[in-house]
Amino acid sequence: MPTKNPPFKIILGSSSKARRDILTEMGYEFTIMTADIDEKGIRREEPEDLVMALAEAKADAIVQRLPPGSRLEEDDSTTLLITADTVVVYRGIIREKPTSEKEAREFIKGYSGSHAAVVGSVVVTNLATGKRCGGWDSAEVYFLEIPDEVIDSLIDEGITFNVAGGLMLEHPLTLPFVDAVVGSTDTVMGLSKALTEKLLLEAL
């Protein structure tokens, strides 16, 4: 997609490769800042509340780290900060990034021949005005039976530890075992395109 030339600059507050790829696909140029927050220290009962709270906490952490004079000032270009968070919900239980090989294996074996929901938030903060807009989207992923050797390979590669619920839809090992996605694939990958576009406009 050709690069857009919007009347604003973008900071992506995420180290996620999938989110970088999605925002690039959308035609935007951006810089990257990461938020070093204790995600486990933020708890909410509902997945929608949790992903919103985490995305807002990431935005707060990045705003605090910005050098003096780079925020809340009028310049020739508004800067919009995008933060996001994703969790997987399996049988009513919220799953974040697996913390051990055992947990990663349990997560992926559970999806085999079953399904899981993905809930993802997007928060856009206007650094010139302080205005913040946010929302969440969800999708369901249905899986075929995933062979043990594929699960072993995914865990050996280590990639499952970097993604919510150990679930990386776009991975070449995982993709053949995805039966159906109900909802937006980019939501599953970590950044809903439609929601992001909507919030970028709202935050101006």
Short mmCIF file of C-alpha atoms in Angstrom, two decimals:
data_model
loop_
_atom_site.label_atom_id
_atom_site.label_comp_id
_atom_site.label_asym_id
_atom_site.label_seq_id
_atom_site.Cartn_x
_atom_site.Cartn_y
_atom_site.Cartn_z
CA MET A 1 0.00 0.00 0.00
CA PRO A 2 1.37 3.49 -0.79
CA THR A 3 2.46 5.59 2.16
CA LYS A 4 -0.18 7.99 3.40
CA ASN A 5 0.66 11.61 4.12
CA PRO A 6 -1.60 12.38 7.09
CA PRO A 7 -1.62 15.75 8.92
CA PHE A 8 -0.12 14.09 11.98
CA LYS A 9 2.89 12.06 13.10
CA ILE A 10 2.50 8.63 14.68
CA ILE A 11 4.33 6.94 17.52
CA LEU A 12 3.59 3.23 17.88
CA GLY A 13 3.91 2.32 21.55
CA SER A 14 4.64 -1.35 20.96
CA SER A 15 7.55 -3.68 20.20
CA SER A 16 5.22 -6.17 18.48
CA LYS A 17 6.36 -7.08 14.96
CA ALA A 18 2.77 -7.91 13.98
CA ARG A 19 1.56 -4.45 15.04
CA ARG A 20 4.42 -2.79 13.14
CA ASP A 21 3.54 -4.81 10.05
CA ILE A 22 -0.17 -3.97 10.30
CA LEU A 23 0.45 -0.23 10.68
CA THR A 24 2.85 -0.34 7.72
CA GLU A 25 0.21 -2.20 5.67
CA MET A 26 -2.19 0.62 6.52
CA GLY A 27 0.21 3.01 4.76
CA TYR A 28 1.52 4.92 7.77
CA GLU A 29 5.06 5.91 8.65
CA PHE A 30 5.80 5.93 12.38
CA THR A 31 8.42 5.86 15.08
CA ILE A 32 8.46 3.26 17.85
CA MET A 33 8.59 3.67 21.62
CA THR A 34 8.02 0.86 24.06
CA ALA A 35 6.35 1.00 27.44
CA ASP A 36 8.11 -0.82 30.25
CA ILE A 37 5.18 -1.54 32.55
CA ASP A 38 4.39 -4.37 34.97
CA GLU A 39 1.46 -5.88 33.08
CA LYS A 40 0.86 -8.48 35.81
CA GLY A 41 0.35 -5.62 38.27
CA ILE A 42 -2.79 -4.54 36.40
CA ARG A 43 -5.75 -6.86 36.92
CA ARG A 44 -9.36 -6.64 35.78
CA GLU A 45 -12.13 -9.24 35.86
CA GLU A 46 -13.33 -8.72 32.29
CA PRO A 47 -11.00 -9.13 29.29
CA GLU A 48 -12.33 -5.94 27.66
CA ASP A 49 -11.57 -3.93 30.82
CA LEU A 50 -8.12 -5.53 31.14
CA VAL A 51 -6.93 -4.76 27.60
CA MET A 52 -8.19 -1.18 27.88
CA ALA A 53 -6.47 -0.66 31.24
CA LEU A 54 -3.20 -2.10 29.89
CA ALA A 55 -3.22 0.00 26.71
CA GLU A 56 -3.92 3.14 28.78
CA ALA A 57 -1.12 2.26 31.23
CA LYS A 58 1.29 1.81 28.30
CA ALA A 59 0.28 5.24 26.96
CA ASP A 60 0.77 6.85 30.39
CA ALA A 61 4.23 5.29 30.74
CA ILE A 62 5.35 6.49 27.31
CA VAL A 63 3.97 10.02 27.80
CA GLN A 64 5.92 10.29 31.07
CA ARG A 65 9.13 9.28 29.28
CA LEU A 66 8.82 11.84 26.50
CA PRO A 67 11.45 14.59 26.68
CA PRO A 68 10.23 17.97 27.99
CA GLY A 69 8.71 20.13 25.29
CA SER A 70 7.66 17.21 23.09
CA ARG A 71 4.14 16.97 24.46
CA LEU A 72 1.22 19.31 24.98
CA GLU A 73 2.70 21.99 22.79
CA GLU A 74 1.45 23.41 19.54
CA ASP A 75 3.82 22.72 16.68
CA ASP A 76 3.41 22.28 12.96
CA SER A 77 2.45 18.64 13.35
CA THR A 78 0.22 16.85 15.81
CA THR A 79 1.67 13.60 17.16
CA LEU A 80 -0.64 10.68 17.89
CA LEU A 81 0.52 7.84 20.14
CA ILE A 82 -0.98 4.40 19.46
CA THR A 83 -0.91 1.79 22.23
CA ALA A 84 -2.62 -1.59 22.23
CA ASP A 85 -3.05 -4.80 24.17
CA THR A 86 -4.39 -8.25 23.35
CA VAL A 87 -5.54 -11.20 25.42
CA VAL A 88 -6.92 -14.61 24.51
CA VAL A 89 -10.01 -15.94 26.28
CA TYR A 90 -10.29 -19.73 26.41
CA ARG A 91 -13.27 -21.32 28.17
CA GLY A 92 -13.88 -18.08 30.04
CA ILE A 93 -10.29 -17.77 31.30
CA ILE A 94 -8.12 -14.80 30.31
CA ARG A 95 -4.78 -15.84 28.86
CA GLU A 96 -1.83 -13.49 28.52
CA LYS A 97 1.70 -14.41 27.39
CA PRO A 98 2.68 -17.89 28.65
CA THR A 99 5.36 -17.78 31.32
CA SER A 100 6.73 -21.32 30.99
CA GLU A 101 7.13 -24.10 28.45
CA LYS A 102 4.53 -26.15 30.36
CA GLU A 103 2.00 -23.33 30.22
CA ALA A 104 2.66 -22.67 26.52
CA ARG A 105 2.10 -26.36 25.75
CA GLU A 106 -1.15 -26.43 27.76
CA PHE A 107 -2.38 -23.31 25.96
CA ILE A 108 -1.73 -24.61 22.43
CA LYS A 109 -2.98 -28.16 23.15
CA GLY A 110 -6.19 -26.60 24.45
CA TYR A 111 -6.79 -24.79 21.16
CA SER A 112 -6.33 -28.01 19.16
CA GLY A 113 -9.70 -28.99 17.70
CA SER A 114 -11.30 -26.18 19.69
CA HIS A 115 -11.62 -22.41 19.57
CA ALA A 116 -10.63 -19.27 21.46
CA ALA A 117 -11.64 -15.63 21.54
CA VAL A 118 -9.17 -12.80 21.05
CA VAL A 119 -9.90 -9.40 22.62
CA GLY A 120 -7.75 -6.48 21.51
CA SER A 121 -7.71 -2.83 22.54
CA VAL A 122 -6.42 0.25 20.77
CA VAL A 123 -5.83 3.59 22.52
CA VAL A 124 -4.81 6.74 20.63
CA THR A 125 -3.44 9.69 22.62
CA ASN A 126 -3.06 13.13 21.03
CA LEU A 127 0.22 14.42 22.49
CA ALA A 128 -0.58 18.01 21.51
CA THR A 129 -3.94 18.24 23.26
CA GLY A 130 -3.93 15.32 25.70
CA LYS A 131 -7.12 13.98 24.13
CA ARG A 132 -7.38 10.19 24.33
CA CYS A 133 -9.71 7.84 22.46
CA GLY A 134 -9.91 4.10 22.89
CA GLY A 135 -11.91 1.01 22.09
CA TRP A 136 -11.71 -2.75 21.75
CA ASP A 137 -12.57 -5.40 19.19
CA SER A 138 -12.87 -9.17 19.37
CA ALA A 139 -12.66 -12.19 17.10
CA GLU A 140 -13.07 -15.98 17.40
CA VAL A 141 -10.47 -18.40 16.07
CA TYR A 142 -11.40 -22.03 15.32
CA PHE A 143 -8.64 -24.63 15.07
CA LEU A 144 -8.23 -28.05 13.51
CA GLU A 145 -6.32 -30.70 15.47
CA ILE A 146 -2.75 -29.44 16.00
CA PRO A 147 -0.18 -32.30 15.96
CA ASP A 148 2.16 -32.63 18.95
CA GLU A 149 5.23 -32.22 16.74
CA VAL A 150 3.93 -28.84 15.55
CA ILE A 151 3.36 -27.77 19.17
CA ASP A 152 6.92 -28.91 20.01
CA SER A 153 8.33 -26.87 17.11
CA LEU A 154 6.41 -23.74 18.12
CA ILE A 155 7.67 -24.00 21.70
CA ASP A 156 11.27 -24.76 20.64
CA GLU A 157 11.21 -21.64 18.48
CA GLY A 158 10.24 -19.56 21.52
CA ILE A 159 7.84 -17.32 19.61
CA THR A 160 4.81 -18.43 21.68
CA PHE A 161 6.21 -16.68 24.77
CA ASN A 162 5.92 -13.26 23.09
CA VAL A 163 2.23 -13.38 22.18
CA ALA A 164 -1.03 -13.39 24.12
CA GLY A 165 -2.22 -16.90 24.88
CA GLY A 166 0.80 -18.29 23.02
CA LEU A 167 -1.34 -17.86 19.92
CA MET A 168 0.36 -16.60 16.75
CA LEU A 169 -2.15 -16.92 13.96
CA GLU A 170 0.12 -15.79 11.13
CA HIS A 171 2.99 -18.17 11.96
CA PRO A 172 3.62 -20.64 9.07
CA LEU A 173 3.42 -23.55 11.53
CA THR A 174 0.08 -22.40 12.97
CA LEU A 175 -1.68 -21.12 9.86
CA PRO A 176 -2.47 -24.55 8.27
CA PHE A 177 -4.40 -25.53 11.42
CA VAL A 178 -6.63 -22.46 11.53
CA ASP A 179 -10.07 -23.63 10.43
CA ALA A 180 -11.84 -20.26 10.54
CA VAL A 181 -11.64 -16.75 11.92
CA VAL A 182 -14.90 -15.05 12.84
CA GLY A 183 -14.10 -11.36 12.93
CA SER A 184 -11.04 -9.44 11.83
CA THR A 185 -7.71 -11.25 11.33
CA ASP A 186 -5.79 -8.08 12.22
CA THR A 187 -7.57 -8.00 15.60
CA VAL A 188 -6.21 -11.50 16.25
CA MET A 189 -2.73 -10.33 15.20
CA GLY A 190 -2.81 -7.43 17.65
CA LEU A 191 -4.14 -4.28 15.95
CA SER A 192 -7.59 -3.82 14.43
CA LYS A 193 -7.16 -1.71 11.29
CA ALA A 194 -10.73 -0.40 11.27
CA LEU A 195 -10.66 0.52 14.95
CA THR A 196 -7.23 2.17 14.64
CA GLU A 197 -8.33 4.30 11.65
CA LYS A 198 -11.48 5.38 13.53
CA LEU A 199 -9.58 6.34 16.69
CA LEU A 200 -6.85 8.23 14.81
CA LEU A 201 -9.54 10.49 13.34
CA GLU A 202 -11.38 10.85 16.66
CA ALA A 203 -8.21 11.87 18.52
CA LEU A 204 -7.39 14.78 16.20
#
